[in-house]
Amino acid sequence: CHTMRNLLFLRLALLVLVLPAVSLAMTAEEGWEHAKTVIDRIKAPTFPIDADRDITDHGAVGDGITDCTGAFKAAIALAHSSGGGRVVMPPDGVFLTGPIVLLSDVNLHIPKTSTIRFKQDTASYLPAVRTRWEGVELMNYSPLIYAYRQENIAITGGGTLDGNANATVWWDWKYGPQDAGRARLFQMATDNVPVHQRIFGDGHFIRPNFIEPYRCQNVLIEDVRIINSPMWVIHPTF
C-alpha cells in the first residue's frame, strides 16, 4: 500500500522534461537556478470555502454494497458547475463505485475513517478513454480515478482508496493474458496508428492505472492511503 504523507504537485514532474532541455543551453548552476523559478510558480490548488457537495445527497450509501457511481458523478458535476468545491462523504463508510472522473476545481475529499472501494466488474470501466499503458497512448479501460484536460483538482482527506484488485481480478492479467494485447499495442505505435484507432478494453487484458490526471494542471494528492491498485498507482500523464 502507499500512503501519501506529503504534497504531490504533479506539475513538478515537468522538471524531468524541462531540466534536460535547459541543460543543453545552461550550465548546471544556471539550470538549477531555473528550476527554482519553475518551483516558485507552482501553487497548491485552492477551493471555495463552505462549498462541500455530499455524495449522500445524490443517493450514495456507505454500506460497501450500494453502487455509488452515479452519486459521485452528480456531486462532482454540481461542484464543478457551481464554481468548485469539495466532494465529500460521511466518516466510517465504505462507498462502492466504478470509475471517478474529476472535473476542474473539484477536491475529492475522503475522511480518514472512510473508504472508496472500486468495483471488480471490469466492464464498469468502459467505454474506453484516452490513456497510456507502459508509455504508449491508446483507448482503454478508464483509470479508477481519471481526469482529462482539467485543472485545479485534488484528492485529499486521509481516507483509503481501495482498488479492490487481487489475484483473480486485474492482477491475473499480467502473467500471460496481456501479452497479445501488449504486442498489438506496441506494433500499432510502431506503425503510427492514430491513437483514437488503438481501441482496446474488453478482451485485450490491458489493466488500468489507479489515478491518472491526463494533460491536467495544478493537481494535488495529499494524505490518502492507496491499496490494491490494478496496475500503476499514480500515473500523471502529459
Coordinates of C-alpha atoms in Angstrom, one line a residue:
C1 CA 0.0 0.0 0.0
H2 CA 1.0 3.6 -0.5
T3 CA 0.5 6.4 2.0
M4 CA 0.9 9.9 0.6
R5 CA 2.2 12.0 3.5
N6 CA 3.5 14.9 1.6
L7 CA 2.1 17.3 -1.0
L8 CA 2.4 15.9 -4.5
F9 CA 2.3 18.7 -7.1
L10 CA 2.1 16.9 -10.3
R11 CA 3.5 19.8 -12.3
L12 CA 6.8 19.1 -10.5
A13 CA 7.1 16.2 -12.9
L14 CA 7.6 18.7 -15.7
L15 CA 11.0 19.3 -14.3
V16 CA 12.0 15.9 -15.5
L17 CA 11.2 17.2 -19.0
V18 CA 12.4 20.7 -18.6
L19 CA 15.8 20.4 -17.0
P20 CA 17.4 18.1 -19.6
A21 CA 16.4 20.5 -22.4
V22 CA 17.5 23.5 -20.3
S23 CA 20.9 22.0 -19.6
L24 CA 21.8 22.0 -23.2
A25 CA 22.0 25.8 -23.2
M26 CA 22.9 26.4 -19.5
T27 CA 25.5 25.4 -17.0
A28 CA 24.4 23.1 -14.2
E29 CA 24.3 26.0 -11.8
E30 CA 22.1 28.0 -14.2
G31 CA 19.9 25.0 -14.7
W32 CA 19.2 24.6 -11.0
E33 CA 18.5 28.3 -10.7
H34 CA 16.0 28.0 -13.5
A35 CA 14.5 25.0 -11.6
K36 CA 13.9 27.2 -8.6
T37 CA 11.9 29.7 -10.7
V38 CA 9.7 26.8 -12.0
I39 CA 9.1 25.5 -8.5
D40 CA 8.2 29.0 -7.3
R41 CA 5.5 29.2 -9.9
I42 CA 3.8 26.1 -8.5
K43 CA 0.9 26.8 -6.1
A44 CA -1.4 24.5 -4.3
P45 CA -4.9 24.3 -5.8
T46 CA -7.5 26.2 -3.8
F47 CA -11.2 25.6 -3.5
P48 CA -14.1 27.7 -2.3
I49 CA -14.8 27.6 1.5
D50 CA -18.1 26.2 2.6
A51 CA -18.8 24.6 -0.8
D52 CA -19.0 20.9 0.1
R53 CA -21.1 18.6 -2.0
D54 CA -22.0 15.4 -0.1
I55 CA -22.4 12.3 -2.2
T56 CA -25.1 11.0 0.1
D57 CA -27.3 13.9 -1.1
H58 CA -27.2 12.2 -4.5
G59 CA -28.1 8.7 -3.3
A60 CA -24.8 7.3 -2.1
V61 CA -24.8 4.8 0.8
G62 CA -21.7 3.8 2.6
D63 CA -22.5 0.1 3.1
G64 CA -19.9 -1.3 0.7
I65 CA -22.7 -2.8 -1.5
T66 CA -24.7 0.1 -3.0
D67 CA -23.3 1.3 -6.3
C68 CA -22.4 5.0 -5.7
T69 CA -21.0 5.7 -9.2
G70 CA -23.9 7.9 -10.2
A71 CA -23.7 9.8 -6.9
F72 CA -20.0 10.6 -7.3
K73 CA -20.7 11.8 -10.9
A74 CA -23.6 14.0 -9.8
A75 CA -21.7 15.6 -6.9
I76 CA -18.6 16.2 -9.0
A77 CA -20.7 17.8 -11.8
L78 CA -22.5 20.0 -9.3
A79 CA -19.3 21.2 -7.6
H80 CA -17.7 21.9 -11.0
S81 CA -20.7 23.8 -12.3
S82 CA -21.1 25.8 -9.1
G83 CA -17.6 27.3 -9.2
G84 CA -15.8 24.5 -7.4
G85 CA -15.6 22.9 -4.0
R86 CA -15.1 19.6 -2.2
V87 CA -16.9 16.4 -2.9
V88 CA -17.3 14.8 0.5
M89 CA -18.8 11.8 2.2
P90 CA -19.6 10.8 5.8
P91 CA -17.0 9.2 8.0
D92 CA -16.9 5.5 8.7
G93 CA -18.4 4.5 5.4
V94 CA -17.3 2.2 2.5
F95 CA -18.5 3.7 -0.8
L96 CA -18.5 1.3 -3.7
T97 CA -18.1 2.8 -7.2
G98 CA -17.0 2.5 -10.7
P99 CA -14.5 5.0 -12.3
I100 CA -14.5 8.5 -10.8
V101 CA -13.9 11.3 -13.4
L102 CA -12.7 14.5 -11.8
L103 CA -13.5 17.9 -13.3
S104 CA -11.8 21.3 -12.8
D105 CA -12.0 23.0 -9.4
V106 CA -13.1 19.8 -7.6
N107 CA -11.4 18.3 -4.5
L108 CA -12.3 14.7 -3.8
H109 CA -12.1 14.6 0.0
I110 CA -12.2 11.2 1.8
P111 CA -12.4 11.3 5.6
K112 CA -9.7 9.4 7.4
T113 CA -12.1 6.7 8.5
S114 CA -13.9 6.2 5.2
T115 CA -13.0 4.1 2.1
I116 CA -13.8 4.5 -1.6
R117 CA -13.8 0.9 -2.9
F118 CA -13.8 0.3 -6.6
K119 CA -16.0 -2.3 -8.3
Q120 CA -14.4 -5.5 -9.6
D121 CA -16.6 -5.7 -12.7
T122 CA -14.2 -4.8 -15.4
A123 CA -17.0 -3.7 -17.8
S124 CA -17.7 -0.8 -15.4
Y125 CA -14.5 0.9 -16.7
L126 CA -15.8 1.1 -20.2
P127 CA -16.3 3.0 -22.5
A128 CA -12.6 3.3 -23.3
V129 CA -10.9 6.6 -22.6
R130 CA -7.6 8.1 -23.8
T131 CA -4.9 6.8 -21.6
R132 CA -1.3 5.5 -21.6
W133 CA 0.0 2.0 -20.9
E134 CA 3.7 1.5 -20.5
G135 CA 4.2 4.9 -22.1
V136 CA 2.1 4.2 -25.2
E137 CA -1.2 6.1 -25.8
L138 CA -4.3 4.1 -26.5
M139 CA -8.0 3.9 -25.9
N140 CA -8.5 1.5 -22.9
Y141 CA -10.3 0.9 -19.7
S142 CA -10.7 4.1 -17.7
P143 CA -8.3 4.6 -14.8
L144 CA -10.1 4.2 -11.5
I145 CA -9.7 8.0 -10.9
Y146 CA -9.3 9.9 -14.1
A147 CA -9.2 13.5 -15.3
Y148 CA -8.6 14.7 -18.9
R149 CA -7.5 18.3 -19.6
Q150 CA -8.7 19.6 -16.2
E151 CA -7.1 22.0 -13.8
N152 CA -7.1 22.8 -10.1
I153 CA -8.1 19.3 -8.9
A154 CA -7.3 17.4 -5.7
I155 CA -7.6 14.2 -3.8
T156 CA -7.3 14.7 -0.1
G157 CA -8.6 13.8 3.4
G158 CA -6.6 10.9 4.9
G159 CA -9.1 8.2 3.8
T160 CA -8.5 5.0 1.9
L161 CA -8.8 4.4 -1.9
D162 CA -9.1 0.6 -2.4
G163 CA -8.7 -0.5 -6.0
N164 CA -10.1 -3.9 -5.0
A165 CA -7.7 -5.8 -7.3
N166 CA -6.4 -9.2 -6.3
A167 CA -5.1 -12.4 -7.7
T168 CA -8.3 -13.1 -9.6
V169 CA -9.3 -9.6 -10.5
W170 CA -7.0 -7.4 -12.7
W171 CA -3.7 -8.8 -11.4
D172 CA -4.0 -12.2 -13.1
W173 CA -4.0 -10.5 -16.5
K174 CA -0.3 -9.6 -16.0
Y175 CA 1.0 -13.2 -16.5
G176 CA 0.1 -14.3 -20.0
P177 CA -3.3 -12.8 -20.8
Q178 CA -2.0 -9.3 -21.5
D179 CA 0.9 -10.5 -23.8
A180 CA -1.1 -10.4 -27.1
G181 CA -2.7 -7.1 -26.3
R182 CA 0.7 -5.6 -25.4
A183 CA 2.3 -6.8 -28.6
R184 CA -0.6 -5.4 -30.6
L185 CA -0.4 -2.0 -28.9
F186 CA 3.3 -1.7 -29.4
Q187 CA 3.0 -2.6 -33.1
M188 CA 0.3 0.0 -33.6
A189 CA 2.6 2.6 -32.1
T190 CA 5.4 1.5 -34.3
D191 CA 3.1 1.8 -37.3
N192 CA 1.9 5.3 -36.2
V193 CA -1.7 4.2 -36.0
P194 CA -3.7 7.2 -34.7
V195 CA -4.5 7.0 -31.0
H196 CA -8.2 7.1 -31.5
Q197 CA -7.9 3.9 -33.6
R198 CA -5.9 2.0 -30.9
I199 CA -9.0 0.6 -29.3
F200 CA -8.5 -1.9 -26.5
G201 CA -10.6 -2.7 -23.4
D202 CA -12.7 -5.9 -23.3
G203 CA -10.8 -9.0 -24.5
H204 CA -7.3 -7.4 -24.6
F205 CA -6.4 -7.6 -20.9
I206 CA -4.6 -4.3 -20.6
R207 CA -5.0 -3.2 -17.0
P208 CA -5.9 0.3 -16.0
N209 CA -3.9 2.6 -13.7
F210 CA -5.3 3.8 -10.4
I211 CA -5.0 7.6 -10.5
E212 CA -4.3 9.3 -13.8
P213 CA -4.6 13.0 -14.4
Y214 CA -4.1 13.2 -18.2
R215 CA -2.8 16.6 -19.5
C216 CA -4.0 18.3 -16.4
Q217 CA -2.6 21.2 -14.5
N218 CA -2.3 22.1 -10.8
V219 CA -3.0 18.7 -9.2
L220 CA -2.7 17.9 -5.5
I221 CA -2.8 14.4 -4.0
E222 CA -2.3 14.6 -0.2
D223 CA -2.6 12.2 2.7
V224 CA -4.7 9.5 1.1
R225 CA -4.0 5.8 1.6
I226 CA -4.0 3.8 -1.7
I227 CA -4.2 0.0 -1.8
N228 CA -4.9 -2.8 -4.2
S229 CA -4.2 -1.0 -7.5
P230 CA -4.8 -2.9 -10.7
M231 CA -1.6 -1.6 -12.1
W232 CA 0.5 1.6 -11.6
V233 CA -0.8 3.7 -8.7
I234 CA -0.3 7.4 -9.5
H235 CA 0.3 8.0 -13.2
P236 CA 0.4 11.7 -14.2
T237 CA 0.5 11.9 -17.9
F238 CA 1.5 14.9 -20.0

